Coordinates of C-alpha atoms and ligand atoms in Angstrom, one line a residue:
Chain A
M1 CA 0.0 0.0 0.0
F2 CA 1.3 3.5 -0.6
I3 CA 0.7 6.6 1.4
I4 CA -0.6 9.6 -0.5
N5 CA -0.1 13.1 0.8
C6 CA -3.4 14.8 0.1
P7 CA -2.6 18.6 -0.3
Y8 CA -5.7 19.3 1.8
C9 CA -5.7 16.6 4.5
G10 CA -2.1 15.3 4.7
E11 CA -0.9 11.7 4.6
R12 CA -3.6 9.1 4.1
E13 CA -3.7 5.5 3.0
Q14 CA -4.0 4.8 -0.7
S15 CA -7.4 3.0 -0.2
E16 CA -9.0 6.4 0.6
F17 CA -8.2 7.6 -3.0
K18 CA -9.1 6.8 -6.5
A19 CA -6.9 7.3 -9.5
G20 CA -8.1 9.6 -12.3
G21 CA -5.5 9.0 -15.0
E22 CA -3.2 11.3 -16.9
A23 CA -3.2 15.0 -15.9
H24 CA -3.1 18.2 -17.9
I25 CA -5.1 17.0 -20.8
V26 CA -6.8 20.3 -21.7
R27 CA -10.4 20.3 -22.6
P28 CA -10.8 21.8 -26.1
K29 CA -12.2 25.3 -26.0
Q30 CA -14.6 24.8 -28.8
P31 CA -15.7 21.2 -28.9
T32 CA -18.2 21.7 -31.7
E33 CA -15.4 22.7 -34.0
L34 CA -13.4 19.5 -33.5
S35 CA -13.0 16.8 -36.1
D36 CA -13.8 13.2 -34.9
D37 CA -10.1 12.5 -34.9
E38 CA -9.3 15.4 -32.6
W39 CA -12.2 14.5 -30.3
A40 CA -11.0 10.9 -30.0
E41 CA -7.5 12.2 -29.4
Y42 CA -8.7 14.3 -26.5
L43 CA -11.0 11.6 -25.0
F44 CA -9.2 8.3 -25.5
M45 CA -5.5 8.6 -26.4
R46 CA -3.0 8.4 -23.6
K47 CA 0.8 8.8 -23.1
N48 CA 0.8 5.7 -20.8
I49 CA 4.3 6.6 -19.7
K50 CA 6.7 4.1 -18.1
G51 CA 8.5 6.5 -15.8
V52 CA 7.6 9.8 -14.2
Q53 CA 4.0 10.6 -14.9
F54 CA 1.8 13.6 -14.0
E55 CA -1.6 12.3 -13.0
R56 CA -4.8 13.1 -11.1
W57 CA -6.2 11.5 -8.0
V58 CA -9.3 12.1 -6.0
H59 CA -9.6 11.8 -2.2
T60 CA -12.9 9.8 -2.5
H61 CA -13.1 8.8 1.2
G62 CA -11.8 12.1 2.6
C63 CA -12.2 15.7 1.5
R64 CA -13.4 14.5 -2.0
K65 CA -11.1 17.0 -3.7
W66 CA -9.1 16.3 -6.9
F67 CA -5.4 17.1 -7.0
N68 CA -2.3 16.1 -9.0
V69 CA 0.4 13.6 -8.2
V70 CA 3.8 13.0 -9.8
R71 CA 4.5 9.3 -9.6
D72 CA 7.1 7.0 -11.2
T73 CA 4.9 4.3 -12.9
S74 CA 7.8 1.9 -13.0
N75 CA 8.0 1.5 -9.2
D76 CA 5.0 3.5 -7.9
V77 CA 7.2 6.0 -5.9
I78 CA 5.4 9.3 -5.5
K79 CA 7.6 12.3 -6.1
A80 CA 5.3 15.2 -5.4
V81 CA 1.7 16.3 -5.0
Y82 CA 0.2 19.7 -6.0
K83 CA -3.3 21.3 -6.2
M84 CA -5.4 21.6 -9.3
G85 CA -4.6 24.7 -11.2
E86 CA -1.0 24.9 -9.8
K87 CA 1.9 24.6 -12.1
P88 CA 3.5 21.1 -12.1
P89 CA 6.9 21.1 -10.2
T90 CA 9.8 21.1 -12.6
K91 CA 12.3 19.3 -10.4
Chain B
M1 CA 10.7 -35.1 -32.7
N2 CA 7.2 -36.3 -32.1
Y3 CA 6.0 -36.7 -28.5
S4 CA 3.9 -39.8 -27.7
G5 CA 3.2 -42.1 -24.9
L6 CA 5.4 -44.7 -26.4
K7 CA 8.3 -42.2 -26.6
I8 CA 7.9 -41.4 -22.9
F9 CA 7.9 -45.1 -22.1
W10 CA 11.0 -45.8 -24.2
E11 CA 12.9 -42.8 -22.7
G12 CA 12.0 -43.9 -19.3
L13 CA 13.6 -47.2 -19.9
T14 CA 16.7 -45.9 -21.6
G15 CA 17.7 -43.1 -19.1
N16 CA 15.9 -40.2 -20.8
K17 CA 18.9 -39.6 -23.1
G18 CA 17.0 -39.2 -26.3
W19 CA 15.2 -35.8 -25.7
N20 CA 16.1 -32.9 -27.9
K21 CA 16.0 -29.2 -27.2
V22 CA 12.5 -27.9 -27.6
W23 CA 13.6 -24.9 -29.7
K24 CA 16.9 -23.7 -31.1
E25 CA 18.8 -20.6 -30.0
P26 CA 19.6 -18.9 -33.3
T27 CA 21.5 -15.7 -33.8
P28 CA 19.3 -13.2 -35.6
K29 CA 19.5 -12.9 -39.4
K30 CA 19.9 -9.5 -41.1
E31 CA 16.4 -9.6 -42.6
Y32 CA 13.1 -11.5 -42.3
D33 CA 9.8 -11.4 -44.0
I34 CA 8.1 -10.8 -40.7
I35 CA 9.3 -9.8 -37.3
I36 CA 7.0 -10.4 -34.3
I37 CA 7.9 -8.3 -31.3
G38 CA 7.1 -10.0 -28.0
G39 CA 7.4 -13.7 -27.2
G40 CA 4.3 -14.0 -25.1
G41 CA 1.3 -16.2 -25.8
H42 CA 0.0 -14.0 -28.6
G43 CA 3.4 -13.5 -30.3
L44 CA 4.2 -17.2 -30.3
S45 CA 0.8 -18.3 -31.5
T46 CA 1.1 -15.7 -34.3
A47 CA 4.4 -17.3 -35.3
Y48 CA 2.9 -20.8 -35.0
Y49 CA -0.1 -20.1 -37.2
L50 CA 2.0 -18.0 -39.7
S51 CA 4.4 -21.0 -40.2
N52 CA 1.9 -23.8 -39.8
K53 CA -1.2 -22.5 -41.4
F54 CA -0.2 -19.7 -43.7
N55 CA 3.1 -21.0 -45.0
V56 CA 5.2 -18.0 -44.0
N57 CA 8.4 -19.3 -42.4
N58 CA 10.9 -16.5 -42.7
V59 CA 9.8 -15.1 -39.4
A60 CA 11.5 -14.0 -36.2
V61 CA 10.0 -13.6 -32.7
L62 CA 12.0 -11.1 -30.6
E63 CA 11.5 -11.4 -26.9
K64 CA 13.2 -9.1 -24.4
G65 CA 13.3 -11.7 -21.6
W66 CA 12.6 -15.4 -21.6
L67 CA 9.6 -17.1 -23.2
G68 CA 6.8 -17.0 -20.7
S69 CA 8.2 -14.1 -18.6
G70 CA 5.2 -11.9 -19.3
N71 CA 1.5 -12.3 -18.8
I72 CA 1.3 -15.7 -20.5
G73 CA 3.1 -17.1 -17.5
R74 CA 1.3 -15.0 -14.9
N75 CA -2.4 -15.4 -15.6
T76 CA -5.1 -17.5 -13.9
T77 CA -5.5 -19.7 -17.0
I78 CA -9.3 -19.5 -17.5
I79 CA -10.7 -20.0 -21.0
R80 CA -14.3 -19.5 -22.0
S81 CA -16.4 -18.0 -24.8
N82 CA -19.3 -16.4 -22.9
Y83 CA -19.4 -13.0 -24.4
L84 CA -22.4 -11.0 -25.4
L85 CA -21.5 -8.6 -28.2
P86 CA -21.5 -9.7 -31.8
E87 CA -18.0 -8.2 -32.3
N88 CA -16.7 -10.4 -29.5
Q89 CA -18.5 -13.7 -29.2
P90 CA -17.7 -15.2 -32.6
F91 CA -14.0 -14.4 -32.0
Y92 CA -13.9 -16.0 -28.6
E93 CA -15.8 -19.1 -29.8
F94 CA -13.3 -19.5 -32.6
S95 CA -10.6 -19.3 -29.9
L96 CA -12.3 -22.0 -27.8
K97 CA -12.5 -24.3 -30.8
L98 CA -8.8 -23.8 -31.4
W99 CA -8.2 -24.6 -27.7
E100 CA -10.2 -27.8 -28.1
N101 CA -7.8 -29.1 -30.8
L102 CA -4.6 -27.4 -29.5
E103 CA -2.9 -30.5 -28.2
N104 CA -3.4 -32.4 -31.4
D105 CA -2.4 -29.4 -33.5
T106 CA 0.9 -28.8 -31.6
N107 CA 1.6 -32.3 -30.4
Y108 CA 2.2 -30.8 -27.0
N109 CA 0.5 -31.5 -23.7
S110 CA -1.0 -28.1 -22.7
M111 CA -3.4 -29.7 -20.2
V112 CA -6.5 -28.2 -21.8
S113 CA -9.2 -29.0 -19.2
Q114 CA -12.8 -28.3 -20.1
R115 CA -14.0 -28.4 -16.5
G116 CA -16.8 -25.9 -16.9
V117 CA -17.0 -22.2 -16.1
L118 CA -19.8 -21.0 -13.8
N119 CA -20.9 -17.3 -13.6
L120 CA -23.0 -16.8 -10.5
F121 CA -26.0 -14.5 -10.4
H122 CA -27.9 -13.0 -7.5
S123 CA -31.0 -11.3 -8.7
D124 CA -33.8 -11.4 -11.3
G125 CA -32.2 -8.7 -13.3
Q126 CA -28.9 -10.4 -13.4
R127 CA -30.6 -13.7 -14.3
D128 CA -32.3 -12.0 -17.3
A129 CA -29.0 -10.5 -18.4
F130 CA -27.4 -14.0 -18.3
V131 CA -30.3 -15.5 -20.3
R132 CA -29.6 -12.9 -22.9
R133 CA -25.9 -13.6 -22.8
G134 CA -26.5 -17.4 -23.0
N135 CA -28.6 -16.9 -26.1
S136 CA -26.0 -14.8 -27.7
M137 CA -23.5 -17.6 -27.0
I138 CA -25.7 -20.2 -28.5
L139 CA -26.2 -18.1 -31.6
S140 CA -22.5 -18.1 -32.2
G141 CA -22.4 -21.9 -31.9
A142 CA -21.2 -22.0 -28.3
D143 CA -22.8 -23.9 -25.5
A144 CA -24.6 -22.3 -22.5
N145 CA -26.7 -23.7 -19.7
L146 CA -28.7 -21.8 -17.1
L147 CA -28.7 -23.4 -13.7
N148 CA -31.1 -22.5 -11.0
D149 CA -30.1 -22.6 -7.3
V150 CA -31.2 -26.3 -6.8
E151 CA -29.1 -27.4 -9.8
L152 CA -26.2 -25.3 -8.7
K153 CA -26.4 -26.7 -5.2
E154 CA -25.8 -30.1 -6.6
L155 CA -22.6 -29.0 -8.3
C156 CA -21.3 -26.7 -5.6
P157 CA -23.0 -27.4 -2.2
Y158 CA -20.4 -25.3 -0.3
L159 CA -21.4 -22.0 -1.8
D160 CA -23.0 -19.5 0.5
F161 CA -26.4 -19.5 -1.0
E162 CA -27.9 -17.5 1.8
N163 CA -25.4 -14.6 1.7
A164 CA -27.2 -11.5 2.9
R165 CA -25.9 -9.1 0.3
F166 CA -25.5 -11.4 -2.7
P167 CA -27.7 -14.5 -2.2
I168 CA -26.8 -17.0 -4.9
K169 CA -29.8 -17.7 -7.2
G170 CA -28.1 -19.7 -9.9
A171 CA -25.4 -19.6 -12.5
L172 CA -24.7 -19.5 -16.2
L173 CA -22.6 -22.5 -17.0
Q174 CA -20.4 -23.0 -20.0
K175 CA -19.3 -26.7 -19.9
R176 CA -16.7 -26.3 -22.6
G177 CA -14.9 -23.5 -20.7
G178 CA -12.1 -24.4 -18.3
T179 CA -8.4 -24.0 -17.7
V180 CA -5.2 -24.6 -19.6
R181 CA -1.6 -24.9 -18.4
H182 CA -0.5 -21.4 -19.4
D183 CA 3.2 -21.7 -19.9
A184 CA 2.8 -25.0 -21.7
V185 CA 0.8 -23.0 -24.2
A186 CA 3.8 -20.8 -24.8
W187 CA 6.2 -23.7 -25.0
G188 CA 4.0 -25.7 -27.4
Y189 CA 3.5 -22.9 -29.8
A190 CA 7.2 -22.0 -29.6
R191 CA 8.2 -25.6 -30.4
G192 CA 5.7 -25.8 -33.3
A193 CA 6.9 -22.5 -34.8
D194 CA 10.6 -23.4 -34.4
A195 CA 10.0 -26.7 -36.1
K196 CA 8.8 -24.8 -39.2
G197 CA 11.9 -22.6 -39.3
V198 CA 10.8 -19.6 -37.2
D199 CA 13.7 -18.0 -35.3
I200 CA 12.8 -17.5 -31.6
I201 CA 15.3 -15.0 -30.2
Q202 CA 15.3 -14.4 -26.5
N203 CA 16.9 -11.6 -24.5
C204 CA 16.4 -9.4 -27.5
E205 CA 14.7 -6.1 -26.7
V206 CA 13.3 -3.8 -29.4
D207 CA 13.9 -0.2 -28.5
G208 CA 13.2 1.6 -31.8
F209 CA 11.8 1.4 -35.2
I210 CA 13.4 2.3 -38.5
I211 CA 10.9 4.3 -40.5
K212 CA 11.7 5.6 -44.0
N213 CA 9.2 7.5 -46.1
G214 CA 6.3 6.5 -43.9
K215 CA 7.2 2.8 -44.1
C216 CA 8.6 0.7 -41.3
I217 CA 11.5 -1.4 -42.5
G218 CA 13.2 -2.7 -39.4
V219 CA 13.8 -2.5 -35.7
E220 CA 16.7 -1.5 -33.5
T221 CA 17.5 -4.0 -30.8
N222 CA 20.2 -4.7 -28.2
K223 CA 21.4 -7.3 -30.8
G224 CA 21.6 -4.7 -33.5
V225 CA 19.4 -3.7 -36.4
I226 CA 17.1 -6.3 -37.8
K227 CA 15.1 -5.6 -41.0
A228 CA 11.8 -7.0 -42.1
K229 CA 9.1 -6.4 -44.7
K230 CA 6.5 -6.4 -41.9
I231 CA 6.9 -5.6 -38.2
A232 CA 4.2 -6.9 -35.8
S233 CA 4.0 -5.5 -32.3
C234 CA 2.6 -8.0 -29.8
V235 CA 3.9 -6.8 -26.4
A236 CA 0.7 -6.7 -24.3
G237 CA 1.4 -4.5 -21.2
S238 CA 4.3 -2.7 -22.9
S239 CA 2.3 -1.6 -25.9
G240 CA 2.2 2.1 -25.0
K241 CA 5.9 2.2 -24.3
L242 CA 6.9 0.4 -27.5
M243 CA 4.4 2.2 -29.9
S244 CA 5.4 5.6 -28.6
K245 CA 8.8 4.9 -30.3
A246 CA 7.0 5.0 -33.6
G247 CA 5.1 8.2 -32.5
I248 CA 1.8 6.3 -32.1
R249 CA -0.5 7.1 -29.3
L250 CA -2.9 4.4 -28.2
P251 CA -6.3 4.3 -26.3
I252 CA -4.5 2.1 -23.8
E253 CA -3.3 2.4 -20.2
S254 CA -1.1 -0.2 -18.5
H255 CA -2.5 -1.5 -15.2
V256 CA -1.5 -4.1 -12.6
L257 CA -3.6 -7.3 -12.1
Q258 CA -2.7 -9.6 -9.3
A259 CA -3.2 -13.4 -8.9
F260 CA -3.1 -15.6 -5.9
V261 CA -2.4 -19.2 -5.1
S262 CA -3.2 -20.9 -1.8
E263 CA -1.4 -23.8 -0.2
G264 CA -2.1 -27.2 -1.7
L265 CA -5.5 -28.7 -0.7
K266 CA -7.3 -31.9 -1.4
P267 CA -9.6 -31.7 -4.5
I268 CA -12.5 -29.5 -3.6
L269 CA -13.3 -27.5 -6.7
D270 CA -13.6 -29.3 -10.1
N271 CA -14.7 -26.3 -12.1
V272 CA -14.1 -22.5 -12.4
I273 CA -16.3 -20.2 -10.4
T274 CA -16.7 -16.6 -11.1
F275 CA -18.4 -14.1 -8.8
G276 CA -18.8 -11.0 -11.0
A277 CA -20.8 -9.0 -8.4
G278 CA -17.9 -9.0 -6.0
H279 CA -15.2 -9.6 -8.5
F280 CA -13.6 -12.9 -7.5
Y281 CA -12.9 -16.0 -9.6
V282 CA -11.3 -19.2 -8.6
S283 CA -10.3 -22.7 -9.8
Q284 CA -8.1 -25.4 -8.3
S285 CA -4.8 -26.4 -10.0
D286 CA -3.7 -30.0 -10.4
K287 CA -1.2 -29.5 -7.6
G288 CA -4.1 -28.6 -5.3
G289 CA -3.6 -24.9 -4.9
L290 CA -6.6 -22.6 -5.2
V291 CA -5.8 -20.2 -8.0
F292 CA -7.8 -17.0 -7.8
G293 CA -7.9 -13.3 -8.6
G294 CA -10.1 -10.2 -8.8
D295 CA -10.0 -6.6 -10.0
I296 CA -7.1 -4.6 -11.4
D297 CA -5.4 -2.3 -8.9
G298 CA -6.9 0.6 -10.7
Y299 CA -4.0 3.0 -11.4
N300 CA -1.7 3.3 -14.4
S301 CA 1.4 1.3 -13.5
Y302 CA 4.3 -0.8 -14.8
A303 CA 5.4 -2.1 -11.5
Q304 CA 4.9 -5.8 -11.8
R305 CA 3.5 -6.1 -8.3
G306 CA 0.3 -5.1 -6.7
N307 CA -0.9 -3.5 -3.5
L308 CA -2.6 -4.6 -0.4
P309 CA -6.1 -3.0 -0.7
V310 CA -6.8 -5.3 -3.7
V311 CA -5.5 -8.3 -1.8
E312 CA -8.1 -7.6 0.9
D313 CA -10.8 -6.9 -1.6
V314 CA -10.2 -10.2 -3.4
C315 CA -10.1 -12.3 -0.2
E316 CA -13.3 -10.6 0.9
G317 CA -14.9 -11.6 -2.4
G318 CA -13.8 -15.2 -1.8
M319 CA -15.1 -15.3 1.7
A320 CA -18.5 -13.9 0.6
I321 CA -19.3 -16.9 -1.7
M322 CA -17.1 -19.7 -0.3
P323 CA -16.6 -19.3 3.4
M324 CA -15.0 -22.7 3.5
I325 CA -11.7 -21.3 2.1
G326 CA -11.3 -19.0 5.0
R327 CA -8.7 -21.1 6.7
A328 CA -6.6 -21.9 3.7
R329 CA -3.3 -20.0 3.7
L330 CA -2.1 -17.8 0.9
L331 CA 1.1 -19.3 -0.6
R332 CA 2.1 -16.9 -3.4
M333 CA 0.9 -13.8 -5.1
W334 CA 2.2 -11.7 -8.0
G335 CA 1.2 -9.1 -10.5
G336 CA 1.2 -8.7 -14.3
I337 CA 0.9 -5.6 -16.5
M338 CA -2.3 -5.4 -18.5
D339 CA -2.8 -3.4 -21.6
M340 CA -6.1 -2.0 -20.6
S341 CA -7.9 -0.5 -23.6
M342 CA -10.5 2.3 -23.1
D343 CA -13.5 0.1 -24.0
G344 CA -12.1 -3.2 -22.6
S345 CA -11.7 -4.7 -26.1
P346 CA -8.6 -5.6 -28.1
F347 CA -7.0 -4.5 -31.3
I348 CA -5.6 -6.6 -34.2
D349 CA -4.9 -4.1 -36.9
K350 CA -2.5 -2.3 -39.3
T351 CA -1.2 1.1 -38.1
H352 CA -1.1 4.2 -40.3
I353 CA 2.6 3.5 -40.8
K354 CA 3.1 1.0 -43.7
G355 CA 4.6 -2.3 -42.7
L356 CA 3.8 -1.8 -38.9
Y357 CA 1.1 -3.9 -37.4
F358 CA -0.4 -3.8 -33.9
N359 CA -1.9 -6.5 -31.6
G360 CA -2.8 -5.4 -28.0
G361 CA -5.4 -4.1 -25.6
W362 CA -6.2 -7.5 -24.3
C363 CA -6.9 -6.3 -20.8
Y364 CA -7.2 -9.1 -18.2
G365 CA -8.9 -11.5 -20.7
G366 CA -6.3 -12.2 -23.2
F367 CA -5.2 -15.7 -22.2
K368 CA -8.4 -17.3 -23.6
A369 CA -7.8 -15.3 -26.8
T370 CA -4.3 -16.6 -27.3
P371 CA -5.1 -19.1 -30.2
A372 CA -7.6 -16.9 -32.1
S373 CA -5.5 -13.8 -31.6
G374 CA -2.5 -15.5 -33.1
Y375 CA -4.5 -17.0 -35.9
C376 CA -6.2 -13.7 -36.8
Y377 CA -3.0 -11.7 -36.5
A378 CA -1.2 -14.3 -38.8
H379 CA -4.1 -14.0 -41.2
L380 CA -3.7 -10.2 -41.2
L381 CA 0.0 -10.3 -41.6
A382 CA 0.0 -13.0 -44.4
K383 CA -2.9 -11.6 -46.4
D384 CA -3.2 -8.0 -45.4
E385 CA -6.8 -8.5 -44.7
P386 CA -8.5 -8.9 -41.3
H387 CA -9.8 -12.4 -40.4
P388 CA -13.7 -12.2 -40.4
V389 CA -14.0 -12.9 -36.7
A390 CA -11.6 -10.1 -35.8
E391 CA -12.5 -7.4 -38.3
D392 CA -14.0 -5.1 -35.7
Y393 CA -10.8 -5.0 -33.6
K394 CA -9.6 -1.8 -35.4
L395 CA -7.6 1.0 -33.9
D396 CA -9.8 3.7 -35.5
R397 CA -13.0 2.5 -33.7
F398 CA -12.5 5.3 -31.2
L399 CA -12.5 7.8 -34.0
K400 CA -15.7 6.5 -35.4
G401 CA -17.7 6.0 -32.2
K402 CA -17.7 2.3 -32.7
I403 CA -16.4 1.3 -29.3
I404 CA -16.9 -2.3 -28.2
D405 CA -17.9 -2.0 -24.5
E406 CA -18.7 -5.6 -23.6
K407 CA -19.7 -4.6 -20.0
G408 CA -21.4 -1.3 -20.8
Q409 CA -19.2 0.4 -18.2
G410 CA -17.9 3.4 -20.1
A411 CA -14.7 4.5 -21.6
Q412 CA -12.0 4.3 -18.9
P413 CA -9.7 1.4 -18.0
N414 CA -10.4 1.4 -14.3
L415 CA -14.1 0.9 -15.0
H416 CA -13.6 -2.5 -16.8
Ligands
FAD1 C1 -2.7 -12.0 -12.8 C2 -3.3 -12.2 -14.2 C3 -4.4 -13.0 -14.4 C4 -5.0 -13.2 -15.7 N1 -6.0 -14.1 -15.8 C5 -6.5 -14.4 -17.0 C6 -7.5 -15.4 -17.2 O1 -7.9 -16.1 -16.3 N2 -8.0 -15.6 -18.5 C7 -7.6 -14.8 -19.5 O2 -8.2 -15.0 -20.6 N3 -6.7 -13.9 -19.4 C8 -6.1 -13.6 -18.2 N4 -5.1 -12.7 -18.0 C9 -4.7 -11.9 -19.2 C10 -3.7 -12.5 -20.1 O3 -2.6 -13.1 -19.3 C11 -3.1 -11.5 -21.1 O4 -4.1 -10.7 -21.7 C12 -2.2 -12.1 -22.2 O5 -1.3 -13.1 -21.7 C13 -1.5 -11.1 -23.0 O6 -0.9 -11.6 -24.1 P1 0.6 -12.2 -24.2 O7 0.5 -13.6 -23.7 O8 1.1 -12.1 -25.6 O9 1.4 -11.3 -23.2 P2 2.9 -11.4 -22.6 O10 3.1 -12.8 -22.1 O11 3.0 -10.4 -21.5 O12 3.8 -11.1 -23.8 C14 4.3 -9.9 -24.2 C15 5.8 -10.1 -24.3 O13 6.4 -9.0 -24.9 C16 7.7 -8.8 -24.4 N5 8.2 -7.5 -24.6 C17 7.7 -6.3 -24.1 N6 8.4 -5.3 -24.6 C18 9.3 -5.8 -25.5 C19 10.2 -5.2 -26.4 N7 10.4 -3.8 -26.4 N8 11.0 -6.0 -27.1 C20 10.8 -7.3 -27.1 N9 9.9 -7.9 -26.3 C21 9.1 -7.2 -25.5 C22 7.5 -9.1 -22.9 O14 8.7 -9.5 -22.3 C23 6.5 -10.3 -22.9 O15 7.1 -11.5 -22.9 C24 -4.5 -12.5 -16.8 C25 -3.4 -11.7 -16.6 C26 -2.8 -11.5 -15.3 C27 -1.6 -10.6 -15.2
ZN2 ZN1 -8.1 15.1 1.2

């Protein structure tokens, strides 16, 4: 089990959270103007990185807030957490 | 060398000195007609059917580790063809028919055991859904039987029929479903392909593609550049990582799925039981261990090990339907990396890069697909046309709104 440091509540067990997948996928500003290909790209295509990934989690059984996590997907080590809307850490 | 009862008897009497290597260890040639990347179940069955059914022999399988080191050697070995959707059911029934003849085909004991697969149901609504599913199975030529609680009690008296949350009302039974010795599947296909001249090259990792003028003409590996007219990716959980080297993004995330084995017990379970409502499935191996599993861990990961919350969840699922296993001790557990597609269904397709083909997105259900996946991929590679039972497994289905969502759960891996 890993411990996740919720930016609002502090350290809690993983089972309180739910993963929300890749972060920073920007919702298109004018969805009606997208082609089917662009729409599918936004909805379904993923980087699926092996290594350091920026992703979203939600504290389902806690404050119920969404936030971002930087995790190495090759060994599940969490490097950083930051709030929604904040810039991802560069180091 | 042909294997037979007589041969075993003879070797037993003469000191077992007459057995040959099951496959060779060739050094890679400079060029092949087809390179298959990934020596898992699907890669090896593709090589087998290419060489044995489609007469394409100038083929190499490149495997980064040893044969069977991936999911083919990690799964819980259940085979069945009890799907609902018309895009899926004919494919899985084709696969089950290939399983039924696998040992004759490959002359290899893969321990195909059609011990029956039971899907439990707990409510009228679920029963109706299973009737519909059963009818869809029968339409595809498969077998399906609906058991009520009395009939099920005769088969499995130890189930907790009176469970408060999920009382067991019956089951959908597919008698032809069952289990297969998973790594023997890899070895049998490897031996059969090798005998027809396929080069099986282990410890050979592909880490790049050579693409010229929009055409893929070879791969870069730790054993140097190897060229081919066609390159076929077949790397299951590593699909995203590998295809990104060709600049291709996929509707796939890699997730961990765990499996568990108990200590050896006397024979108590002679079929496969699946408890979909709580997500638990179990069978008993020939060595006596209960082999069971449940949900994926639920987050994008390549770490080949899982986490404790799922262990607890799976064991709770087991206890809910079979309290008798409560005192059995867990012996081993492990994880494998699943190529979870966004709709839960696979791909067997060309890519937009000429000469580069893709097989993947098998999620946690790709073992049962091993023969048909290889057969249909071989068909596509040999003829450049999809096999009729796999023609919906296209990469562009997400562009066209034609997703194949077997469970009706929505488009995200951790929902399937
Ligand atoms: C715990 C668990 C339980 C499961 N239970 C079932 C079940 O009961 N029934 C069922 O139908 N399915 C089940 N599955 C799913 C099934 O095992 C997989 O869908 C299927 O095995 C995937 O296809 P494969 O055999 O080709 O994969 P793999 O055996 O993983 O083959 C892929 C191969 O590609 C190699 N590779 C990766 N990258 C490279 C590279 N760059 N260069 C060269 N080689 C590379 C890997 O080393 C690997 O050997 C289960 C899976 C797991 C993990
Ligand atoms: Zn919180």
